[in-house]
Amino acid sequence: MEKKNLSQQMGSFPLRFWMINCVEFLERFSYYCMRSVLGLYIVAPAKNGGLDLSQTDKGTIFAIWALVQCLFPIFSGGISDRYGYKKSLLVSFILNAIGLMLMSVAREYWTFVFACILVAFGCGIFKPPIQAMLSHSLDKENYSLGWGIFYIVVNMGGFISPFFASYLRSYSWQYVFFFSTAMILLACPCLLLLESPQKKTQPNKSLQEIAKDFVLLTGNFSLLCFLLIYSVFYIVLMQVWDISPVFIDQWVESNHIVRWLGNLTGMNFFQEAASQGKNIPPELMSNLNTLIIILFTMPIAYYFGKLKHLPAMAWGMFFCALALPLCGFSREGVWCLFGIAVFSIGEIACSPKFSEYISFIAPEDKKALYLGFAQIPFAFAWAAGSVFTGWLNDRYSDIYALSSRHLISVLHVSQEEIAKIPRSEWLKTLAEKLGMSIPKTKDMLWETYYPPTVWYIIAGIGFLSILAMVLYNNKILRIKDK
């Protein structure tokens, strides 16, 4: 049978498919509004309303978040198959709303961690049922395009929400959490309009049978190898989202881009910002990633629908790893944006293919279970990567940690004296002792300690995962040939 063209595939989607995408958009809008600035909030000075924690503290929080959000779906996916997707989504929204409100008022470390855990539970419950509902709404003809559209919707929420977050945090960090709560609550009425799919499954299984299915999955050696390889790559993928906003905020100079925008558009907003020496907010620079994904995912998803899953993922992984050194090649914002653009192309090629591949190989009645089990790469890579890169950033790239190191090792300031100075004042203290301006002090730290080292280390991990994926693909091909 001849494959349907693009317009025919677009017309083949049922109404349920579009409602699923509406719910996904609202949930992702809420999540990314908060998440796009969360790293900045955690390390922001207390005098500016932030938590004033270190990069290592941030990494630990993200690691705990990762373990909860990504391991819980291993169990919740199978339970969603049994008790219903819509009920699971409602529980997810309630937990998210409670957690976000608590994050807005939490000032103590462990109270904030608890709030993050609630949101992580909510996010962990959400993904398997919404993806399973999507999978049941597609057929073999529109499968790749359907997942591509779904991925665009995810990134539409991710693209629009940082603009709201950037505006709201200029008034108060708490407004970001309030707004995210409102968006997740707005998704609740949509569940009433969301038709549950007619699943071609056997009668509902008991919890014991669900647990048995899970144990059987752990014996699937080929699946486990694939997940292990992809988990190594996710150390690269997840850490770019987690550490790039703080890196951009501390090191990247984008005022020349603001000035160029002012000259190009003639808008007073850009011209005044340029004259005041302002940079583009880091969450908006990172947002180029989602803009490129929105613009180019559909044609690329349609094209890659004709190709095999594993080679497509390997090429995407290659572009992602190649992009990381570009992000830190220079302090000039143009280079950072170029690196983000290259990274985005790689992400388009590999990320949708991951979920599509897992859903494609899953039995009809175990799609949510497989998709939940597939969260293992997110869990261990995000958690281990967060702890590792938290330490890595404090050692190689955090501007306050490097200022403290220079004060101690070069200027011989005692650690006791450093401890008396607020962390957010270490850079200013260093500049004063050197008799230099803040910009000149930043230049000196860049040349002395070369903060982009973190990007080269993470890129090396990415290239190792690419090699493993190529070897895995060749092994699969040899098995099929036999």
CSV table of C-alpha atoms in Angstrom, one decimal:
chain,number,residue,atom,x,y,z
A,1,MET,CA,0.0,0.0,0.0
A,2,GLU,CA,1.3,3.4,-0.9
A,3,LYS,CA,2.2,5.6,2.0
A,4,LYS,CA,-0.2,8.5,2.7
A,5,ASN,CA,1.1,12.0,1.9
A,6,LEU,CA,1.4,14.7,4.6
A,7,SER,CA,-2.0,16.2,4.1
A,8,GLN,CA,-3.7,12.8,4.2
A,9,GLN,CA,-1.9,11.9,7.4
A,10,MET,CA,-2.9,15.2,9.0
A,11,GLY,CA,-6.6,14.5,8.1
A,12,SER,CA,-6.5,11.0,9.6
A,13,PHE,CA,-6.0,12.1,13.2
A,14,PRO,CA,-9.2,11.7,15.4
A,15,LEU,CA,-10.5,14.5,17.7
A,16,ARG,CA,-9.1,12.6,20.7
A,17,PHE,CA,-5.6,13.1,19.3
A,18,TRP,CA,-6.0,16.9,19.3
A,19,MET,CA,-7.5,17.0,22.9
A,20,ILE,CA,-4.5,14.9,24.1
A,21,ASN,CA,-2.2,17.5,22.7
A,22,CYS,CA,-4.2,20.3,24.3
A,23,VAL,CA,-3.8,18.7,27.8
A,24,GLU,CA,-0.1,18.1,27.0
A,25,PHE,CA,0.4,21.8,26.1
A,26,LEU,CA,-1.1,23.1,29.4
A,27,GLU,CA,0.9,20.7,31.5
A,28,ARG,CA,4.2,21.4,29.7
A,29,PHE,CA,3.4,25.2,29.8
A,30,SER,CA,3.1,25.0,33.6
A,31,TYR,CA,6.2,22.8,33.9
A,32,TYR,CA,8.5,24.8,31.7
A,33,CYS,CA,7.4,28.2,33.1
A,34,MET,CA,8.7,27.0,36.4
A,35,ARG,CA,11.6,24.9,35.2
A,36,SER,CA,13.1,27.4,32.8
A,37,VAL,CA,14.2,29.7,35.7
A,38,LEU,CA,14.4,27.1,38.6
A,39,GLY,CA,18.1,26.7,38.3
A,40,LEU,CA,18.6,30.5,38.4
A,41,TYR,CA,16.2,30.8,41.4
A,42,ILE,CA,18.1,28.1,43.4
A,43,VAL,CA,21.5,29.9,43.0
A,44,ALA,CA,20.2,33.5,43.0
A,45,PRO,CA,21.4,35.6,45.9
A,46,ALA,CA,19.0,35.9,48.8
A,47,LYS,CA,19.0,39.6,48.5
A,48,ASN,CA,17.4,39.1,45.1
A,49,GLY,CA,14.8,36.7,46.4
A,50,GLY,CA,16.6,33.5,45.5
A,51,LEU,CA,17.6,30.6,47.7
A,52,ASP,CA,21.3,31.5,47.5
A,53,LEU,CA,22.5,27.8,47.2
A,54,SER,CA,25.5,26.4,45.5
A,55,GLN,CA,25.8,24.6,42.2
A,56,THR,CA,26.3,21.4,44.1
A,57,ASP,CA,23.1,22.0,46.1
A,58,LYS,CA,21.3,22.6,42.8
A,59,GLY,CA,22.6,19.4,41.4
A,60,THR,CA,21.5,17.4,44.4
A,61,ILE,CA,18.0,18.9,44.2
A,62,PHE,CA,17.8,18.0,40.5
A,63,ALA,CA,19.1,14.5,41.2
A,64,ILE,CA,16.4,13.8,43.8
A,65,TRP,CA,13.8,15.2,41.4
A,66,ALA,CA,15.1,13.0,38.7
A,67,LEU,CA,14.9,9.8,40.7
A,68,VAL,CA,11.3,10.5,41.7
A,69,GLN,CA,10.0,11.8,38.4
A,70,CYS,CA,11.7,9.1,36.3
A,71,LEU,CA,11.6,6.0,38.4
A,72,PHE,CA,8.0,6.3,39.6
A,73,PRO,CA,6.5,5.9,36.1
A,74,ILE,CA,8.0,2.4,36.0
A,75,PHE,CA,5.3,1.4,38.4
A,76,SER,CA,2.7,4.1,37.7
A,77,GLY,CA,2.6,3.2,34.0
A,78,GLY,CA,1.3,-0.3,34.6
A,79,ILE,CA,-1.2,1.0,37.2
A,80,SER,CA,-2.5,3.5,34.7
A,81,ASP,CA,-3.1,0.7,32.2
A,82,ARG,CA,-5.3,-1.0,34.8
A,83,TYR,CA,-7.1,1.9,36.6
A,84,GLY,CA,-7.5,4.4,33.8
A,85,TYR,CA,-5.5,7.1,32.2
A,86,LYS,CA,-7.8,10.0,33.1
A,87,LYS,CA,-7.8,9.2,36.8
A,88,SER,CA,-4.0,9.1,36.7
A,89,LEU,CA,-3.8,12.5,35.0
A,90,LEU,CA,-6.1,14.1,37.6
A,91,VAL,CA,-3.9,12.8,40.4
A,92,SER,CA,-0.9,14.2,38.6
A,93,PHE,CA,-2.4,17.7,38.3
A,94,ILE,CA,-3.3,17.8,42.0
A,95,LEU,CA,0.2,16.9,43.1
A,96,ASN,CA,1.7,19.4,40.8
A,97,ALA,CA,-0.5,22.2,42.0
A,98,ILE,CA,0.3,21.5,45.7
A,99,GLY,CA,4.0,21.2,45.0
A,100,LEU,CA,4.2,24.4,43.0
A,101,MET,CA,2.4,26.4,45.7
A,102,LEU,CA,4.7,25.0,48.4
A,103,MET,CA,7.8,25.9,46.3
A,104,SER,CA,6.6,29.5,46.2
A,105,VAL,CA,6.9,29.9,50.0
A,106,ALA,CA,9.6,27.4,50.9
A,107,ARG,CA,12.9,29.0,52.1
A,108,GLU,CA,14.4,26.1,54.0
A,109,TYR,CA,16.4,23.6,52.0
A,110,TRP,CA,14.5,20.4,52.9
A,111,THR,CA,11.1,22.1,52.7
A,112,PHE,CA,12.0,23.2,49.1
A,113,VAL,CA,13.2,19.6,48.3
A,114,PHE,CA,9.9,18.2,49.6
A,115,ALA,CA,8.0,20.6,47.4
A,116,CYS,CA,10.1,19.5,44.4
A,117,ILE,CA,9.4,15.9,45.2
A,118,LEU,CA,5.7,16.5,45.0
A,119,VAL,CA,6.0,18.1,41.6
A,120,ALA,CA,8.3,15.3,40.5
A,121,PHE,CA,5.7,12.7,41.6
A,122,GLY,CA,3.0,14.7,39.6
A,123,CYS,CA,5.2,14.8,36.5
A,124,GLY,CA,6.1,11.1,36.9
A,125,ILE,CA,2.5,10.1,36.9
A,126,PHE,CA,1.6,12.3,33.9
A,127,LYS,CA,3.9,11.0,31.2
A,128,PRO,CA,3.0,7.3,30.8
A,129,PRO,CA,-0.8,7.7,30.5
A,130,ILE,CA,-0.7,10.7,28.2
A,131,GLN,CA,1.8,9.0,25.9
A,132,ALA,CA,-0.2,5.8,26.0
A,133,MET,CA,-3.4,7.7,25.1
A,134,LEU,CA,-1.5,9.3,22.2
A,135,SER,CA,-0.2,5.9,21.0
A,136,HIS,CA,-3.7,4.4,21.0
A,137,SER,CA,-4.9,7.4,18.9
A,138,LEU,CA,-2.4,6.6,16.0
A,139,ASP,CA,-2.1,4.0,13.4
A,140,LYS,CA,0.9,2.7,11.3
A,141,GLU,CA,0.3,5.3,8.6
A,142,ASN,CA,0.4,8.4,10.8
A,143,TYR,CA,2.6,7.1,13.7
A,144,SER,CA,5.7,9.1,13.0
A,145,LEU,CA,3.9,12.3,12.1
A,146,GLY,CA,1.7,12.0,15.2
A,147,TRP,CA,4.6,11.7,17.5
A,148,GLY,CA,6.3,14.6,15.7
A,149,ILE,CA,3.2,16.9,16.2
A,150,PHE,CA,3.1,15.8,19.9
A,151,TYR,CA,6.7,16.8,20.2
A,152,ILE,CA,6.0,20.2,18.7
A,153,VAL,CA,3.2,20.8,21.2
A,154,VAL,CA,5.6,19.9,24.0
A,155,ASN,CA,8.0,22.5,22.7
A,156,MET,CA,5.3,25.1,22.1
A,157,GLY,CA,4.6,25.1,25.8
A,158,GLY,CA,8.4,25.1,26.4
A,159,PHE,CA,8.8,28.1,24.0
A,160,ILE,CA,6.0,30.4,25.2
A,161,SER,CA,6.3,29.9,28.9
A,162,PRO,CA,9.8,31.2,29.5
A,163,PHE,CA,8.7,34.6,28.2
A,164,PHE,CA,6.1,34.7,31.0
A,165,ALA,CA,8.6,33.4,33.5
A,166,SER,CA,11.2,36.0,32.5
A,167,TYR,CA,8.6,38.8,32.9
A,168,LEU,CA,7.1,37.5,36.1
A,169,ARG,CA,10.5,37.0,37.9
A,170,SER,CA,11.4,40.6,37.2
A,171,TYR,CA,8.7,41.4,39.8
A,172,SER,CA,8.9,38.4,42.1
A,173,TRP,CA,10.1,34.8,41.9
A,174,GLN,CA,6.9,33.8,43.6
A,175,TYR,CA,4.8,35.0,40.7
A,176,VAL,CA,6.4,32.3,38.5
A,177,PHE,CA,5.2,29.5,40.8
A,178,PHE,CA,1.7,31.1,41.1
A,179,PHE,CA,1.3,31.3,37.4
A,180,SER,CA,2.5,27.7,36.9
A,181,THR,CA,0.0,26.5,39.4
A,182,ALA,CA,-2.8,28.3,37.6
A,183,MET,CA,-1.9,26.7,34.3
A,184,ILE,CA,-1.8,23.2,35.7
A,185,LEU,CA,-5.3,23.7,37.3
A,186,LEU,CA,-6.5,25.0,33.9
A,187,ALA,CA,-5.8,21.5,32.5
A,188,CYS,CA,-8.2,19.8,34.9
A,189,PRO,CA,-11.4,20.8,33.1
A,190,CYS,CA,-9.9,19.5,29.8
A,191,LEU,CA,-10.1,16.0,31.2
A,192,LEU,CA,-13.9,16.1,31.1
A,193,LEU,CA,-13.6,16.6,27.3
A,194,LEU,CA,-10.9,14.0,26.8
A,195,GLU,CA,-12.4,10.7,25.5
A,196,SER,CA,-10.7,7.6,26.8
A,197,PRO,CA,-9.3,5.4,24.0
A,198,GLN,CA,-10.8,2.0,23.2
A,199,LYS,CA,-7.9,-0.2,24.1
A,200,LYS,CA,-7.5,-3.5,22.4
A,201,THR,CA,-6.4,-5.2,25.5
A,202,GLN,CA,-7.1,-8.3,27.6
A,203,PRO,CA,-9.2,-8.0,30.8
A,204,ASN,CA,-7.7,-5.8,33.5
A,205,LYS,CA,-4.7,-7.4,35.2
A,206,SER,CA,-4.1,-7.6,38.9
A,207,LEU,CA,-1.3,-5.7,40.5
A,208,GLN,CA,0.6,-9.0,40.9
A,209,GLU,CA,0.4,-9.5,37.1
A,210,ILE,CA,1.6,-5.9,36.5
A,211,ALA,CA,4.5,-6.6,38.9
A,212,LYS,CA,5.3,-9.8,37.0
A,213,ASP,CA,5.3,-8.0,33.7
A,214,PHE,CA,7.8,-5.5,35.1
A,215,VAL,CA,10.1,-8.3,36.3
A,216,LEU,CA,9.9,-9.8,32.8
A,217,LEU,CA,11.0,-6.5,31.3
A,218,THR,CA,14.1,-6.5,33.5
A,219,GLY,CA,15.1,-9.8,31.7
A,220,ASN,CA,14.9,-8.2,28.3
A,221,PHE,CA,18.6,-7.9,27.6
A,222,SER,CA,18.3,-6.1,24.3
A,223,LEU,CA,16.0,-3.5,25.8
A,224,LEU,CA,18.2,-3.0,28.8
A,225,CYS,CA,21.2,-2.5,26.6
A,226,PHE,CA,19.4,0.1,24.6
A,227,LEU,CA,18.2,1.9,27.7
A,228,LEU,CA,21.7,1.9,29.2
A,229,ILE,CA,23.2,3.4,26.1
A,230,TYR,CA,20.6,6.1,25.9
A,231,SER,CA,20.9,6.8,29.6
A,232,VAL,CA,24.6,7.8,29.0
A,233,PHE,CA,23.4,10.2,26.3
A,234,TYR,CA,20.8,11.7,28.6
A,235,ILE,CA,23.6,12.8,30.8
A,236,VAL,CA,24.4,15.1,27.9
A,237,LEU,CA,20.8,16.1,27.0
A,238,MET,CA,19.5,16.8,30.5
A,239,GLN,CA,22.5,18.7,31.7
A,240,VAL,CA,22.4,21.1,28.8
A,241,TRP,CA,18.9,22.2,30.0
A,242,ASP,CA,19.9,22.2,33.6
A,243,ILE,CA,23.3,24.1,33.6
A,244,SER,CA,23.2,26.3,30.5
A,245,PRO,CA,20.9,29.0,32.0
A,246,VAL,CA,23.3,29.5,34.9
A,247,PHE,CA,26.4,29.4,32.6
A,248,ILE,CA,24.8,31.9,30.3
A,249,ASP,CA,23.8,34.1,33.2
A,250,GLN,CA,27.3,34.2,34.7
A,251,TRP,CA,29.6,34.2,31.6
A,252,VAL,CA,27.9,35.0,28.3
A,253,GLU,CA,27.8,38.6,27.0
A,254,SER,CA,24.8,39.2,24.7
A,255,ASN,CA,24.5,43.0,24.8
A,256,HIS,CA,25.8,43.2,21.3
A,257,ILE,CA,22.8,41.1,20.1
A,258,VAL,CA,20.4,43.4,22.0
A,259,ARG,CA,22.1,46.4,20.3
A,260,TRP,CA,21.8,44.7,16.9
A,261,LEU,CA,18.1,44.0,17.5
A,262,GLY,CA,17.6,47.7,18.4
A,263,ASN,CA,19.3,48.8,15.1
A,264,LEU,CA,17.3,46.2,13.1
A,265,THR,CA,13.9,46.9,14.5
A,266,GLY,CA,14.2,50.5,15.7
A,267,MET,CA,12.4,49.5,18.8
A,268,ASN,CA,13.0,51.7,21.9
A,269,PHE,CA,12.8,48.6,24.1
A,270,PHE,CA,16.0,47.1,22.6
A,271,GLN,CA,17.8,50.4,22.2
A,272,GLU,CA,17.3,51.4,25.9
A,273,ALA,CA,18.3,47.9,27.0
A,274,ALA,CA,21.5,48.1,24.9
A,275,SER,CA,22.4,51.5,26.3
A,276,GLN,CA,22.0,50.2,29.8
A,277,GLY,CA,24.3,47.3,29.1
A,278,LYS,CA,21.7,44.6,29.6
A,279,ASN,CA,22.0,41.1,28.3
A,280,ILE,CA,19.3,38.8,26.9
A,281,PRO,CA,17.9,36.8,29.9
A,282,PRO,CA,19.4,33.3,29.9
A,283,GLU,CA,16.1,31.6,29.9
A,284,LEU,CA,15.3,33.4,26.6
A,285,MET,CA,18.6,32.6,25.0
A,286,SER,CA,18.1,28.9,25.8
A,287,ASN,CA,14.6,29.3,24.3
A,288,LEU,CA,16.1,29.3,20.9
A,289,ASN,CA,16.2,25.5,21.3
A,290,THR,CA,12.4,25.2,21.5
A,291,LEU,CA,11.9,27.8,18.7
A,292,ILE,CA,14.0,25.7,16.3
A,293,ILE,CA,12.2,22.5,17.3
A,294,ILE,CA,8.8,24.1,16.7
A,295,LEU,CA,9.8,25.3,13.2
A,296,PHE,CA,11.6,22.2,12.0
A,297,THR,CA,10.2,19.2,13.8
A,298,MET,CA,7.3,18.4,11.5
A,299,PRO,CA,9.2,18.2,8.2
A,300,ILE,CA,12.1,16.4,9.9
A,301,ALA,CA,9.7,14.0,11.7
A,302,TYR,CA,8.0,13.3,8.3
A,303,TYR,CA,11.4,12.6,6.7
A,304,PHE,CA,12.8,10.4,9.5
A,305,GLY,CA,9.5,8.5,9.5
A,306,LYS,CA,11.0,6.8,6.4
A,307,LEU,CA,14.2,5.9,8.2
A,308,LYS,CA,15.1,3.3,10.9
A,309,HIS,CA,15.0,4.4,14.5
A,310,LEU,CA,18.5,3.6,15.7
A,311,PRO,CA,20.5,5.3,12.9
A,312,ALA,CA,18.3,8.4,13.3
A,313,MET,CA,19.0,8.5,17.0
A,314,ALA,CA,22.7,8.1,16.5
A,315,TRP,CA,22.9,11.0,14.1
A,316,GLY,CA,20.9,13.2,16.5
A,317,MET,CA,23.2,12.3,19.4
A,318,PHE,CA,26.2,13.2,17.2
A,319,PHE,CA,24.9,16.8,16.6
A,320,CYS,CA,24.0,17.2,20.3
A,321,ALA,CA,27.5,16.2,21.4
A,322,LEU,CA,29.1,18.4,18.7
A,323,ALA,CA,27.2,21.4,19.8
A,324,LEU,CA,28.4,21.5,23.4
A,325,PRO,CA,31.9,22.9,22.8
A,326,LEU,CA,30.3,25.6,20.6
A,327,CYS,CA,28.2,26.8,23.5
A,328,GLY,CA,31.3,27.7,25.5
A,329,PHE,CA,33.7,28.5,22.6
A,330,SER,CA,33.5,32.2,23.4
A,331,ARG,CA,31.8,34.6,25.8
A,332,GLU,CA,30.2,36.1,22.8
A,333,GLY,CA,26.4,35.3,22.8
A,334,VAL,CA,26.4,34.6,19.0
A,335,TRP,CA,28.6,31.5,19.6
A,336,CYS,CA,26.3,30.3,22.4
A,337,LEU,CA,23.2,30.7,20.2
A,338,PHE,CA,24.9,28.8,17.4
A,339,GLY,CA,25.7,25.9,19.7
A,340,ILE,CA,22.1,25.8,20.9
A,341,ALA,CA,20.9,25.8,17.3
A,342,VAL,CA,23.1,22.8,16.4
A,343,PHE,CA,22.1,21.0,19.6
A,344,SER,CA,18.4,21.6,18.7
A,345,ILE,CA,18.8,19.9,15.3
A,346,GLY,CA,20.3,16.9,17.0
A,347,GLU,CA,17.5,16.8,19.5
A,348,ILE,CA,14.9,16.9,16.8
A,349,ALA,CA,16.5,13.9,15.2
A,350,CYS,CA,16.8,11.7,18.3
A,351,SER,CA,14.3,12.6,21.1
A,352,PRO,CA,11.0,11.8,19.4
A,353,LYS,CA,12.5,8.7,18.0
A,354,PHE,CA,13.2,7.4,21.5
A,355,SER,CA,9.6,7.4,22.6
A,356,GLU,CA,8.4,6.3,19.2
A,357,TYR,CA,10.8,3.3,19.3
A,358,ILE,CA,9.8,2.2,22.8
A,359,SER,CA,6.1,2.5,21.9
A,360,PHE,CA,6.6,0.7,18.6
A,361,ILE,CA,8.2,-2.4,20.2
A,362,ALA,CA,5.7,-2.5,23.1
A,363,PRO,CA,2.8,-5.0,23.0
A,364,GLU,CA,-0.6,-3.3,22.5
A,365,ASP,CA,-1.7,-3.9,26.1
A,366,LYS,CA,1.6,-2.9,27.7
A,367,LYS,CA,2.4,0.5,26.1
A,368,ALA,CA,2.2,2.5,29.3
A,369,LEU,CA,4.2,-0.1,31.1
A,370,TYR,CA,7.0,0.0,28.5
A,371,LEU,CA,6.9,3.8,28.3
A,372,GLY,CA,7.1,3.9,32.1
A,373,PHE,CA,9.9,1.4,32.2
A,374,ALA,CA,11.8,3.5,29.6
A,375,GLN,CA,12.1,6.3,32.1
A,376,ILE,CA,15.1,4.5,33.5
A,377,PRO,CA,17.5,6.5,31.3
A,378,PHE,CA,16.0,9.7,32.6
A,379,ALA,CA,16.3,8.7,36.2
A,380,PHE,CA,19.8,7.5,36.5
A,381,ALA,CA,21.3,9.8,33.9
A,382,TRP,CA,19.6,12.9,35.2
A,383,ALA,CA,20.4,12.0,38.8
A,384,ALA,CA,24.0,11.0,38.3
A,385,GLY,CA,24.5,13.7,35.8
A,386,SER,CA,23.1,16.4,38.1
A,387,VAL,CA,25.3,15.4,41.0
A,388,PHE,CA,28.4,15.1,38.7
A,389,THR,CA,27.8,18.4,36.9
A,390,GLY,CA,26.9,20.2,40.1
A,391,TRP,CA,30.4,19.3,41.4
A,392,LEU,CA,31.9,19.9,37.9
A,393,ASN,CA,30.4,23.4,37.8
A,394,ASP,CA,31.5,24.3,41.3
A,395,ARG,CA,35.0,23.2,40.4
A,396,TYR,CA,35.4,24.5,36.8
A,397,SER,CA,32.8,27.1,35.9
A,398,ASP,CA,30.8,28.7,38.7
A,399,ILE,CA,31.9,32.3,38.9
A,400,TYR,CA,31.5,32.6,42.7
A,401,ALA,CA,33.4,29.3,43.3
A,402,LEU,CA,36.2,30.4,41.0
A,403,SER,CA,36.3,33.8,42.7
A,404,SER,CA,36.6,32.1,46.1
A,405,ARG,CA,39.4,29.8,44.7
A,406,HIS,CA,41.3,32.8,43.4
A,407,LEU,CA,41.0,34.7,46.6
A,408,ILE,CA,42.3,31.7,48.6
A,409,SER,CA,45.0,30.3,46.3
A,410,VAL,CA,46.3,33.5,44.6
A,411,LEU,CA,45.6,36.3,47.0
A,412,HIS,CA,46.0,34.1,50.1
A,413,VAL,CA,42.8,35.2,51.8
A,414,SER,CA,42.0,32.7,54.6
A,415,GLN,CA,39.0,30.4,54.3
A,416,GLU,CA,37.7,31.8,57.6
A,417,GLU,CA,37.6,35.3,56.1
A,418,ILE,CA,35.9,33.9,53.0
A,419,ALA,CA,33.3,32.2,55.1
A,420,LYS,CA,32.3,35.5,56.6
A,421,ILE,CA,31.5,37.0,53.2
A,422,PRO,CA,28.1,36.1,51.5
A,423,ARG,CA,28.6,33.8,48.5
A,424,SER,CA,27.1,36.3,46.2
A,425,GLU,CA,29.7,38.9,47.2
A,426,TRP,CA,32.8,36.8,46.4
A,427,LEU,CA,33.1,38.1,42.8
A,428,LYS,CA,32.8,41.7,44.0
A,429,THR,CA,35.3,41.1,46.8
A,430,LEU,CA,37.8,39.7,44.3
A,431,ALA,CA,37.4,42.7,42.0
A,432,GLU,CA,38.0,45.1,44.8
A,433,LYS,CA,41.1,43.3,46.0
A,434,LEU,CA,42.5,43.2,42.4
A,435,GLY,CA,41.5,46.8,41.8
A,436,MET,CA,39.6,45.8,38.7
A,437,SER,CA,36.1,46.3,37.4
A,438,ILE,CA,33.6,43.4,37.5
A,439,PRO,CA,33.8,42.8,33.7
A,440,LYS,CA,37.6,42.8,33.8
A,441,THR,CA,37.6,40.4,36.7
A,442,LYS,CA,35.3,38.1,34.7
A,443,ASP,CA,37.7,38.2,31.8
A,444,MET,CA,40.6,37.3,34.1
A,445,LEU,CA,38.7,34.3,35.6
A,446,TRP,CA,37.7,33.1,32.1
A,447,GLU,CA,41.3,33.2,30.8
A,448,THR,CA,42.7,31.7,34.0
A,449,TYR,CA,40.3,28.9,34.7
A,450,TYR,CA,38.5,28.4,31.3
A,451,PRO,CA,34.9,27.6,32.5
A,452,PRO,CA,33.9,25.9,29.2
A,453,THR,CA,35.9,22.9,30.3
A,454,VAL,CA,32.6,21.6,31.6
A,455,TRP,CA,31.2,21.5,28.1
A,456,TYR,CA,34.1,19.5,26.7
A,457,ILE,CA,33.8,16.9,29.5
A,458,ILE,CA,30.1,16.5,28.9
A,459,ALA,CA,30.6,16.3,25.1
A,460,GLY,CA,33.1,13.5,25.7
A,461,ILE,CA,30.5,11.5,27.5
A,462,GLY,CA,28.1,12.1,24.6
A,463,PHE,CA,30.6,10.8,22.0
A,464,LEU,CA,31.0,7.6,24.0
A,465,SER,CA,27.3,7.0,23.9
A,466,ILE,CA,27.3,7.5,20.2
A,467,LEU,CA,29.9,4.8,19.7
A,468,ALA,CA,27.9,2.5,21.9
A,469,MET,CA,24.7,3.2,19.9
A,470,VAL,CA,26.5,2.4,16.6
A,471,LEU,CA,27.8,-0.9,18.0
A,472,TYR,CA,24.3,-1.7,19.3
A,473,ASN,CA,22.7,-1.0,16.0
A,474,ASN,CA,25.2,-3.2,14.1
A,475,LYS,CA,24.5,-6.0,16.6
A,476,ILE,CA,20.7,-5.7,16.0
A,477,LEU,CA,21.2,-5.8,12.3
A,478,ARG,CA,23.4,-9.0,12.6
A,479,ILE,CA,20.7,-10.7,14.7
A,480,LYS,CA,18.0,-9.8,12.1
A,481,ASP,CA,20.2,-11.1,9.3
A,482,LYS,CA,20.4,-14.5,11.0
